[in-house]
CSV table of C-alpha atoms in Angstrom, one decimal:
chain,number,residue,atom,x,y,z
A,1,PHE,CA,-34.0,-0.7,-134.4
A,2,PHE,CA,-35.2,-0.3,-130.8
A,3,THR,CA,-33.7,0.3,-127.4
A,4,VAL,CA,-35.9,-0.1,-124.4
A,5,PHE,CA,-34.9,0.4,-120.8
A,6,ALA,CA,-36.2,-1.2,-117.6
A,7,GLY,CA,-37.8,1.3,-115.2
A,8,GLY,CA,-35.2,3.1,-113.2
A,9,HIS,CA,-32.6,1.2,-115.2
A,10,ARG,CA,-33.1,-1.6,-112.7
A,11,PRO,CA,-31.2,-4.8,-113.6
A,12,ILE,CA,-34.3,-7.0,-113.9
A,13,LEU,CA,-34.5,-7.9,-117.6
A,14,THR,CA,-32.4,-11.1,-117.4
A,15,LEU,CA,-34.3,-12.5,-114.4
A,16,ASP,CA,-36.2,-15.7,-115.1
A,17,ALA,CA,-39.6,-14.2,-114.2
A,18,THR,CA,-39.0,-11.1,-116.4
A,19,ARG,CA,-37.8,-13.2,-119.4
A,20,VAL,CA,-40.9,-15.4,-119.2
A,21,ALA,CA,-43.2,-12.4,-118.9
A,22,LEU,CA,-41.5,-10.6,-121.8
A,23,ARG,CA,-41.5,-13.8,-124.0
A,24,THR,CA,-45.2,-14.3,-123.3
A,25,ALA,CA,-46.0,-10.6,-124.0
A,26,ILE,CA,-44.1,-10.7,-127.3
A,27,ASN,CA,-45.8,-13.9,-128.4
A,28,GLN,CA,-49.3,-12.5,-127.6
A,29,CYS,CA,-48.5,-9.2,-129.4
A,30,ARG,CA,-47.2,-11.0,-132.5
A,31,MET,CA,-50.4,-12.9,-132.8
A,32,ARG,CA,-52.4,-9.7,-132.9
A,33,PHE,CA,-49.9,-7.4,-134.6
A,34,PRO,CA,-47.4,-9.5,-136.6
A,35,PHE,CA,-43.7,-8.6,-136.9
A,36,ARG,CA,-40.4,-10.5,-137.4
A,37,ILE,CA,-37.6,-10.3,-134.8
A,38,ASP,CA,-34.4,-10.0,-136.9
A,39,ALA,CA,-32.0,-9.5,-133.9
A,40,TRP,CA,-32.4,-9.3,-130.2
A,41,VAL,CA,-30.3,-8.9,-127.1
A,42,LEU,CA,-31.5,-8.7,-123.5
A,43,LEU,CA,-29.2,-7.1,-121.0
A,44,PRO,CA,-29.9,-6.6,-117.3
A,45,GLU,CA,-31.2,-3.1,-117.6
A,46,HIS,CA,-32.0,-2.6,-121.3
A,47,LEU,CA,-32.6,-4.5,-124.5
A,48,HIS,CA,-31.9,-3.8,-128.2
A,49,CYS,CA,-33.7,-5.4,-131.1
A,50,VAL,CA,-34.2,-5.1,-134.9
A,51,TRP,CA,-37.7,-5.8,-136.2
A,52,THR,CA,-39.3,-6.1,-139.6
A,53,LEU,CA,-42.9,-4.9,-139.7
A,54,PRO,CA,-45.4,-5.9,-142.4
A,55,ALA,CA,-45.4,-3.7,-145.5
A,56,ALA,CA,-47.3,-0.4,-145.0
A,57,ASP,CA,-47.5,-1.0,-141.2
A,58,HIS,CA,-45.1,1.2,-139.2
A,59,ASP,CA,-47.0,1.1,-135.9
A,60,HIS,CA,-44.3,0.0,-133.6
A,61,HIS,CA,-45.8,2.2,-130.8
A,62,ARG,CA,-48.9,-0.1,-130.6
A,63,ARG,CA,-46.7,-3.2,-130.5
A,64,TRP,CA,-44.4,-1.8,-127.7
A,65,GLY,CA,-47.4,-0.6,-125.8
A,66,GLU,CA,-48.9,-4.0,-125.9
A,67,ILE,CA,-45.6,-5.7,-125.0
A,68,LYS,CA,-45.0,-3.4,-122.1
A,69,ARG,CA,-48.6,-3.6,-120.8
A,70,VAL,CA,-48.8,-7.4,-120.8
A,71,SER,CA,-45.3,-7.9,-119.5
A,72,THR,CA,-45.8,-5.4,-116.7
A,73,HIS,CA,-49.0,-7.2,-115.6
A,74,LEU,CA,-47.1,-10.5,-115.6
A,75,MET,CA,-44.0,-9.0,-113.8
A,76,ASP,CA,-46.3,-7.5,-111.1
A,77,GLN,CA,-47.3,-11.0,-109.9
A,78,PRO,CA,-45.7,-12.8,-106.9
A,79,GLY,CA,-42.1,-13.8,-107.7
A,80,GLY,CA,-41.8,-11.0,-110.4
A,81,PRO,CA,-39.7,-7.9,-110.0
A,82,GLY,CA,-42.7,-5.6,-109.7
A,83,PRO,CA,-43.0,-2.0,-111.0
A,84,PRO,CA,-41.6,0.1,-112.4
A,85,CYS,CA,-41.0,-2.4,-115.1
A,86,TRP,CA,-40.3,-0.1,-118.1
A,87,GLN,CA,-39.0,3.3,-118.6
A,88,PRO,CA,-41.5,5.4,-120.6
A,89,GLY,CA,-41.0,5.5,-124.3
A,90,VAL,CA,-39.0,3.5,-126.8
A,91,HIS,CA,-35.9,4.7,-128.5
A,92,GLY,CA,-36.4,3.7,-132.2
A,93,ARG,CA,-34.9,4.3,-135.6
A,94,ARG,CA,-36.1,3.2,-138.9
A,95,LEU,CA,-33.4,1.4,-140.9
A,96,LEU,CA,-33.6,2.4,-144.6
A,97,ASP,CA,-31.2,0.0,-146.3
A,98,ASP,CA,-29.5,-3.4,-145.9
A,99,ALA,CA,-26.2,-1.9,-144.8
A,100,ALA,CA,-27.8,0.0,-141.9
A,101,CYS,CA,-29.7,-3.2,-140.9
A,102,ALA,CA,-26.5,-5.2,-140.9
A,103,ARG,CA,-24.7,-2.6,-138.8
A,104,HIS,CA,-27.5,-2.5,-136.3
A,105,ILE,CA,-27.7,-6.3,-136.1
A,106,ASP,CA,-23.9,-6.4,-135.4
A,107,TYR,CA,-24.4,-3.7,-132.8
A,108,VAL,CA,-27.2,-5.8,-131.1
A,109,HIS,CA,-25.1,-8.9,-131.0
A,110,PHE,CA,-21.9,-7.2,-129.8
A,111,ASN,CA,-23.6,-5.2,-127.1
A,112,PRO,CA,-22.9,-7.6,-124.2
A,113,VAL,CA,-19.2,-7.3,-125.0
A,114,ARG,CA,-19.4,-3.5,-125.2
A,115,HIS,CA,-21.0,-3.5,-121.7
A,116,GLY,CA,-18.4,-5.8,-120.3
A,117,HIS,CA,-20.8,-8.7,-119.5
A,118,VAL,CA,-18.8,-11.2,-121.5
A,119,ALA,CA,-15.5,-11.4,-123.4
A,120,HIS,CA,-17.1,-13.0,-126.5
A,121,ALA,CA,-20.5,-12.3,-127.9
A,122,ILE,CA,-21.4,-16.0,-128.2
A,123,ASP,CA,-21.0,-16.3,-124.4
A,124,TRP,CA,-24.1,-14.1,-123.7
A,125,PRO,CA,-27.1,-16.4,-123.4
A,126,TRP,CA,-29.9,-13.8,-124.2
A,127,SER,CA,-29.0,-13.0,-127.7
A,128,SER,CA,-30.3,-13.9,-131.2
A,129,LEU,CA,-26.6,-14.5,-132.1
A,130,HIS,CA,-27.2,-18.1,-131.1
A,131,ARG,CA,-29.9,-18.4,-133.7
A,132,TYR,CA,-27.6,-16.9,-136.3
A,133,VAL,CA,-24.9,-19.4,-135.5
A,134,GLY,CA,-27.4,-22.3,-135.5
A,135,GLN,CA,-28.7,-21.2,-138.9
A,136,GLY,CA,-25.1,-21.0,-140.3
A,137,LEU,CA,-25.4,-17.2,-140.8
A,138,CYS,CA,-22.2,-16.6,-138.8
A,139,SER,CA,-19.6,-18.6,-136.9
A,140,ALA,CA,-19.6,-19.1,-133.1
A,141,ASP,CA,-16.4,-17.0,-132.9
A,142,TRP,CA,-18.1,-14.0,-134.6
A,143,GLY,CA,-17.0,-10.7,-133.2
A,144,ARG,CA,-13.7,-12.0,-131.6
A,145,ASP,CA,-11.6,-10.1,-134.0
A,146,VAL,CA,-14.2,-7.7,-135.4
A,147,GLU,CA,-13.9,-4.0,-134.7
A,148,LEU,CA,-17.4,-2.6,-135.2
A,149,ALA,CA,-17.4,0.8,-136.8
A,150,GLY,CA,-18.9,3.5,-134.6
A,151,ASP,CA,-21.8,3.5,-132.3
A,152,VAL,CA,-25.2,3.1,-134.0
A,153,GLU,CA,-26.8,4.9,-131.1
A,154,SER,CA,-25.2,8.1,-132.4
A,155,GLU,CA,-26.1,7.6,-136.1
């Protein structure tokens, strides 16, 4: 589970140029250093995600370094938001069991509601919740009557 902030907490992450740069950087990184994205939400000034790394490979630092480096280069082009693109470091936590993983995925998907961006999680366009709904893993009204236990940030 990772939380990453835009530099200066600027609300740049949902801008078209930033999203394209971030998607390109992630795709390039995944070709060199594979990982699976289990959950993702992009908010204006930060993002949350849950990844699965290959067995015996715990080097998320290399992956985030690559993603930040490539996306910063792309965002520093005309039409991009320019630096500072990323806050130094990554807030990460290794999830040790399926229950923790499920809690964190719920947290990721519900985060736009927590921050007051939308009333219902499905209404936020930059979330892997749409993939979960499309694959039949949950319904489009997920989270409407769910009270999530606690704040995974404080676990």
